[in-house]
């Protein structure tokens, strides 16, 4: 158990809908990262927050947004969902915002868009 | 831009065999960090090791060992005396000091250990 929690574990929805994925980092970790794992794209970095502020952005679509709240939990919002958004979404956390810090991953949220 | 290549998409071995998973990376940064993660069938990503670009010492942890060679831009992972519980997808990843904190992952190697 990495100490990172994600809810829900599974999510099934329809095209055009909007969903919110939630992540609670390990106790004391200030950085939260979101990754998407799909069959065709592999594991891709989406976005990072550090202590409430956006720190880095990767291949995140404009239909996706995220935020980190004062209690350090984070939410990833996916809107106008398409079939291709079906994937496993991971949240990870680390103590600081340095590239040498290992990131600990949550169990993931499996999103299925029908 | 950084890139990680795991040329072996799938490896199958019989229990107790040794197996090496290859990882080749590309980076322009002089300071970078390499990682290995394990993804068992249950789906979570488990951190195994971190290595920084200034430390080329090999590392051994039980049946696991890692060989980092800057000259060939490789960070290979060897499992000695493999066990069925080692069956998983293994990912090599890279982060660069000057490119933020994102991890760039390789495509993964699926290891199947048969009894």
CSV table of C-alpha atoms in Angstrom, one decimal:
chain,number,residue,atom,x,y,z
A,1,UNK,CA,0.0,0.0,0.0
A,2,UNK,CA,1.6,3.2,-1.2
A,3,UNK,CA,-0.5,5.5,1.0
A,4,UNK,CA,-2.0,7.3,-2.0
A,5,UNK,CA,-5.8,6.8,-2.3
A,6,UNK,CA,-7.9,7.3,-5.4
A,7,UNK,CA,-11.7,7.2,-5.8
A,8,UNK,CA,-13.6,5.8,-7.5
A,9,UNK,CA,-11.9,2.6,-8.5
A,10,UNK,CA,-14.0,2.1,-11.5
A,11,UNK,CA,-16.1,4.6,-13.5
A,12,UNK,CA,-18.4,3.9,-16.4
A,13,UNK,CA,-20.0,6.7,-18.2
A,14,UNK,CA,-21.2,7.8,-21.6
A,15,UNK,CA,-19.7,10.0,-24.3
A,16,UNK,CA,-20.2,13.7,-23.7
A,17,UNK,CA,-20.4,13.4,-20.0
A,18,UNK,CA,-18.2,14.9,-17.3
A,19,UNK,CA,-16.5,13.0,-14.4
A,20,UNK,CA,-14.3,13.9,-11.5
A,21,UNK,CA,-11.5,11.7,-10.2
A,22,UNK,CA,-10.3,12.2,-6.7
A,23,UNK,CA,-6.8,11.6,-5.2
A,24,UNK,CA,-5.5,11.9,-1.6
A,25,UNK,CA,-1.7,12.0,-1.4
A,26,UNK,CA,0.5,10.3,1.2
A,27,UNK,CA,0.5,12.0,4.5
A,28,UNK,CA,3.0,14.9,4.3
A,29,UNK,CA,3.4,14.9,0.5
A,30,UNK,CA,3.0,18.2,-1.1
A,31,UNK,CA,3.2,17.2,-4.8
A,32,UNK,CA,0.5,15.5,-6.7
A,33,UNK,CA,0.8,14.1,-10.2
A,34,UNK,CA,-1.7,12.8,-12.7
A,35,UNK,CA,-0.9,10.2,-15.3
A,36,UNK,CA,-3.0,8.4,-17.9
A,37,UNK,CA,-2.4,4.8,-19.0
A,38,UNK,CA,-4.0,3.7,-22.2
A,39,UNK,CA,-3.2,0.9,-24.6
A,40,UNK,CA,-2.2,3.1,-27.5
A,41,UNK,CA,-0.4,5.9,-25.6
A,42,UNK,CA,1.1,4.0,-22.7
A,43,UNK,CA,1.8,5.9,-19.5
A,44,UNK,CA,1.7,9.6,-20.0
A,45,UNK,CA,2.1,12.5,-17.6
A,46,UNK,CA,-0.8,14.9,-17.5
A,47,UNK,CA,-0.2,17.5,-14.8
A,48,UNK,CA,1.5,18.3,-11.5
A,49,UNK,CA,0.4,20.4,-8.5
A,50,UNK,CA,2.6,21.4,-5.7
A,51,UNK,CA,1.1,22.8,-2.5
A,52,UNK,CA,-2.0,24.0,-4.4
A,53,UNK,CA,-0.3,25.5,-7.4
A,54,UNK,CA,0.1,24.1,-10.9
A,55,UNK,CA,3.8,23.2,-11.4
A,56,UNK,CA,4.1,21.3,-14.6
A,57,UNK,CA,1.9,20.4,-17.5
A,58,UNK,CA,2.2,17.5,-19.9
A,59,UNK,CA,0.0,16.1,-22.6
A,60,UNK,CA,-3.3,17.1,-21.0
A,61,UNK,CA,-6.2,17.9,-23.2
A,62,UNK,CA,-8.1,21.2,-22.9
A,63,UNK,CA,-11.2,19.2,-21.9
A,64,UNK,CA,-9.3,18.1,-18.8
A,65,UNK,CA,-8.5,20.2,-15.8
A,66,UNK,CA,-7.2,19.6,-12.3
A,67,UNK,CA,-6.8,21.3,-9.0
A,68,UNK,CA,-5.3,20.8,-5.6
A,69,UNK,CA,-7.1,21.9,-2.6
A,70,UNK,CA,-5.8,23.4,0.7
A,71,UNK,CA,-5.9,19.9,2.4
A,72,UNK,CA,-3.7,18.8,-0.5
A,73,UNK,CA,-6.1,16.4,-2.1
A,74,UNK,CA,-6.5,16.7,-5.8
A,75,UNK,CA,-9.3,16.3,-8.4
A,76,UNK,CA,-9.0,15.6,-12.1
A,77,UNK,CA,-12.0,16.8,-14.1
A,78,UNK,CA,-12.6,15.2,-17.5
A,79,UNK,CA,-15.4,16.7,-19.6
A,80,UNK,CA,-17.0,16.1,-23.0
A,81,UNK,CA,-15.8,12.6,-22.7
A,82,UNK,CA,-14.9,10.6,-25.8
A,83,UNK,CA,-14.4,6.9,-26.4
A,84,UNK,CA,-10.6,7.5,-26.5
A,85,UNK,CA,-10.6,8.9,-23.0
A,86,UNK,CA,-11.1,5.3,-21.7
A,87,UNK,CA,-8.0,4.6,-19.7
A,88,UNK,CA,-6.5,4.0,-16.3
A,89,UNK,CA,-5.9,7.3,-14.5
A,90,UNK,CA,-3.2,7.3,-11.9
A,91,UNK,CA,-2.4,9.8,-9.2
A,92,UNK,CA,1.0,9.9,-7.6
A,93,UNK,CA,2.5,11.9,-4.8
A,94,UNK,CA,6.0,12.9,-3.7
A,95,UNK,CA,7.3,14.9,-0.8
A,96,UNK,CA,8.6,17.9,-2.7
A,97,UNK,CA,8.8,19.1,-6.3
A,98,UNK,CA,12.2,17.8,-7.3
A,99,UNK,CA,12.8,15.5,-10.2
A,100,UNK,CA,14.8,13.1,-8.0
A,101,UNK,CA,11.9,12.4,-5.7
A,102,UNK,CA,10.3,9.0,-6.3
A,103,UNK,CA,6.7,9.2,-6.9
A,104,UNK,CA,4.3,6.9,-5.2
A,105,UNK,CA,1.3,5.8,-7.1
A,106,UNK,CA,-2.3,5.2,-6.1
A,107,UNK,CA,-4.3,2.2,-7.3
A,108,UNK,CA,-5.7,4.1,-10.2
A,109,UNK,CA,-9.2,4.8,-11.5
A,110,UNK,CA,-10.3,2.8,-14.5
A,111,UNK,CA,-12.5,5.0,-16.7
A,112,UNK,CA,-14.7,3.4,-19.3
A,113,UNK,CA,-16.5,5.7,-21.8
A,114,UNK,CA,-19.3,4.0,-23.7
B,1,UNK,CA,13.3,15.8,-25.5
B,2,UNK,CA,13.6,12.8,-23.2
B,3,UNK,CA,12.7,9.3,-24.3
B,4,UNK,CA,12.8,5.9,-22.8
B,5,UNK,CA,12.8,2.7,-24.8
B,6,UNK,CA,12.1,-0.8,-23.6
B,7,UNK,CA,12.6,-2.9,-26.7
B,8,UNK,CA,11.3,-6.1,-25.1
B,9,UNK,CA,7.6,-6.0,-25.0
B,10,UNK,CA,7.1,-9.4,-23.6
B,11,UNK,CA,9.4,-12.0,-22.0
B,12,UNK,CA,8.5,-15.5,-20.9
B,13,UNK,CA,10.8,-17.5,-18.6
B,14,UNK,CA,10.5,-20.6,-16.4
B,15,UNK,CA,10.7,-20.2,-12.7
B,16,UNK,CA,14.3,-20.0,-11.3
B,17,UNK,CA,15.7,-18.6,-14.6
B,18,UNK,CA,17.5,-15.3,-14.5
B,19,UNK,CA,16.0,-12.6,-16.7
B,20,UNK,CA,17.2,-9.1,-17.7
B,21,UNK,CA,14.9,-6.3,-18.7
B,22,UNK,CA,16.5,-3.7,-21.0
B,23,UNK,CA,16.0,0.1,-20.7
B,24,UNK,CA,17.6,2.7,-23.0
B,25,UNK,CA,17.1,6.4,-22.5
B,26,UNK,CA,17.7,9.6,-24.3
B,27,UNK,CA,18.2,12.9,-22.6
B,28,UNK,CA,20.1,16.2,-23.1
B,29,UNK,CA,20.2,17.0,-19.4
B,30,UNK,CA,23.3,16.3,-17.5
B,31,UNK,CA,21.4,15.7,-14.3
B,32,UNK,CA,18.6,13.2,-14.5
B,33,UNK,CA,17.1,10.3,-12.6
B,34,UNK,CA,16.1,6.9,-13.6
B,35,UNK,CA,13.4,4.7,-12.1
B,36,UNK,CA,12.0,1.3,-12.3
B,37,UNK,CA,8.3,0.5,-11.4
B,38,UNK,CA,6.5,-2.8,-11.3
B,39,UNK,CA,2.8,-3.1,-12.3
B,40,UNK,CA,1.4,-6.5,-11.1
B,41,UNK,CA,-1.8,-7.9,-12.5
B,42,UNK,CA,-3.7,-6.0,-9.8
B,43,UNK,CA,-2.8,-2.8,-11.6
B,44,UNK,CA,-1.0,-0.6,-9.2
B,45,UNK,CA,2.4,0.9,-9.9
B,46,UNK,CA,5.1,-0.1,-7.3
B,47,UNK,CA,8.3,1.9,-7.0
B,48,UNK,CA,11.4,-0.3,-7.1
B,49,UNK,CA,14.5,1.9,-7.5
B,50,UNK,CA,15.8,5.4,-8.2
B,51,UNK,CA,19.2,6.1,-9.6
B,52,UNK,CA,20.7,9.5,-10.3
B,53,UNK,CA,23.0,10.3,-13.2
B,54,UNK,CA,26.0,10.8,-11.1
B,55,UNK,CA,25.9,7.4,-9.5
B,56,UNK,CA,26.9,4.6,-11.8
B,57,UNK,CA,27.3,2.1,-9.1
B,58,UNK,CA,25.3,-1.0,-9.6
B,59,UNK,CA,22.7,-1.9,-7.0
B,60,UNK,CA,21.5,-5.2,-5.6
B,61,UNK,CA,18.4,-5.7,-3.5
B,62,UNK,CA,17.8,-9.4,-2.8
B,63,UNK,CA,17.1,-11.1,-6.1
B,64,UNK,CA,16.9,-7.7,-8.0
B,65,UNK,CA,19.9,-5.9,-9.4
B,66,UNK,CA,20.3,-2.9,-11.6
B,67,UNK,CA,23.1,-2.0,-14.0
B,68,UNK,CA,23.4,1.6,-15.0
B,69,UNK,CA,25.8,2.5,-17.8
B,70,UNK,CA,26.0,6.1,-18.9
B,71,UNK,CA,28.2,5.2,-21.9
B,72,UNK,CA,25.4,3.2,-23.5
B,73,UNK,CA,22.5,5.2,-21.9
B,74,UNK,CA,21.2,2.1,-20.4
B,75,UNK,CA,19.6,1.1,-17.0
B,76,UNK,CA,19.0,-2.6,-17.1
B,77,UNK,CA,17.2,-4.6,-14.5
B,78,UNK,CA,18.0,-8.2,-13.7
B,79,UNK,CA,15.9,-10.6,-11.7
B,80,UNK,CA,17.8,-13.6,-10.4
B,81,UNK,CA,16.1,-16.9,-9.8
B,82,UNK,CA,12.8,-15.6,-11.0
B,83,UNK,CA,9.5,-16.6,-9.2
B,84,UNK,CA,5.9,-16.7,-10.4
B,85,UNK,CA,5.2,-13.6,-8.2
B,86,UNK,CA,7.6,-11.6,-10.4
B,87,UNK,CA,5.1,-11.8,-13.2
B,88,UNK,CA,4.2,-8.2,-14.0
B,89,UNK,CA,4.7,-5.4,-16.4
B,90,UNK,CA,7.9,-3.5,-15.6
B,91,UNK,CA,8.4,0.1,-16.5
B,92,UNK,CA,11.6,2.1,-16.8
B,93,UNK,CA,11.2,5.9,-16.3
B,94,UNK,CA,13.2,9.1,-16.6
B,95,UNK,CA,13.0,12.5,-15.0
B,96,UNK,CA,15.2,15.5,-15.9
B,97,UNK,CA,16.2,18.2,-13.5
B,98,UNK,CA,15.6,20.9,-16.1
B,99,UNK,CA,12.4,19.6,-17.5
B,100,UNK,CA,10.1,19.6,-14.5
B,101,UNK,CA,9.2,16.6,-12.4
B,102,UNK,CA,7.3,14.6,-14.8
B,103,UNK,CA,8.2,11.0,-15.3
B,104,UNK,CA,8.7,9.8,-18.9
B,105,UNK,CA,7.9,6.1,-19.1
B,106,UNK,CA,9.0,3.5,-21.5
B,107,UNK,CA,6.5,1.2,-23.1
B,108,UNK,CA,6.9,-1.5,-20.4
B,109,UNK,CA,8.0,-5.1,-20.6
B,110,UNK,CA,5.6,-7.8,-19.7
B,111,UNK,CA,7.4,-10.6,-17.8
B,112,UNK,CA,5.7,-13.9,-17.5
B,113,UNK,CA,7.3,-16.4,-15.1
B,114,UNK,CA,5.9,-19.9,-15.6
B,115,UNK,CA,6.1,-22.6,-12.9
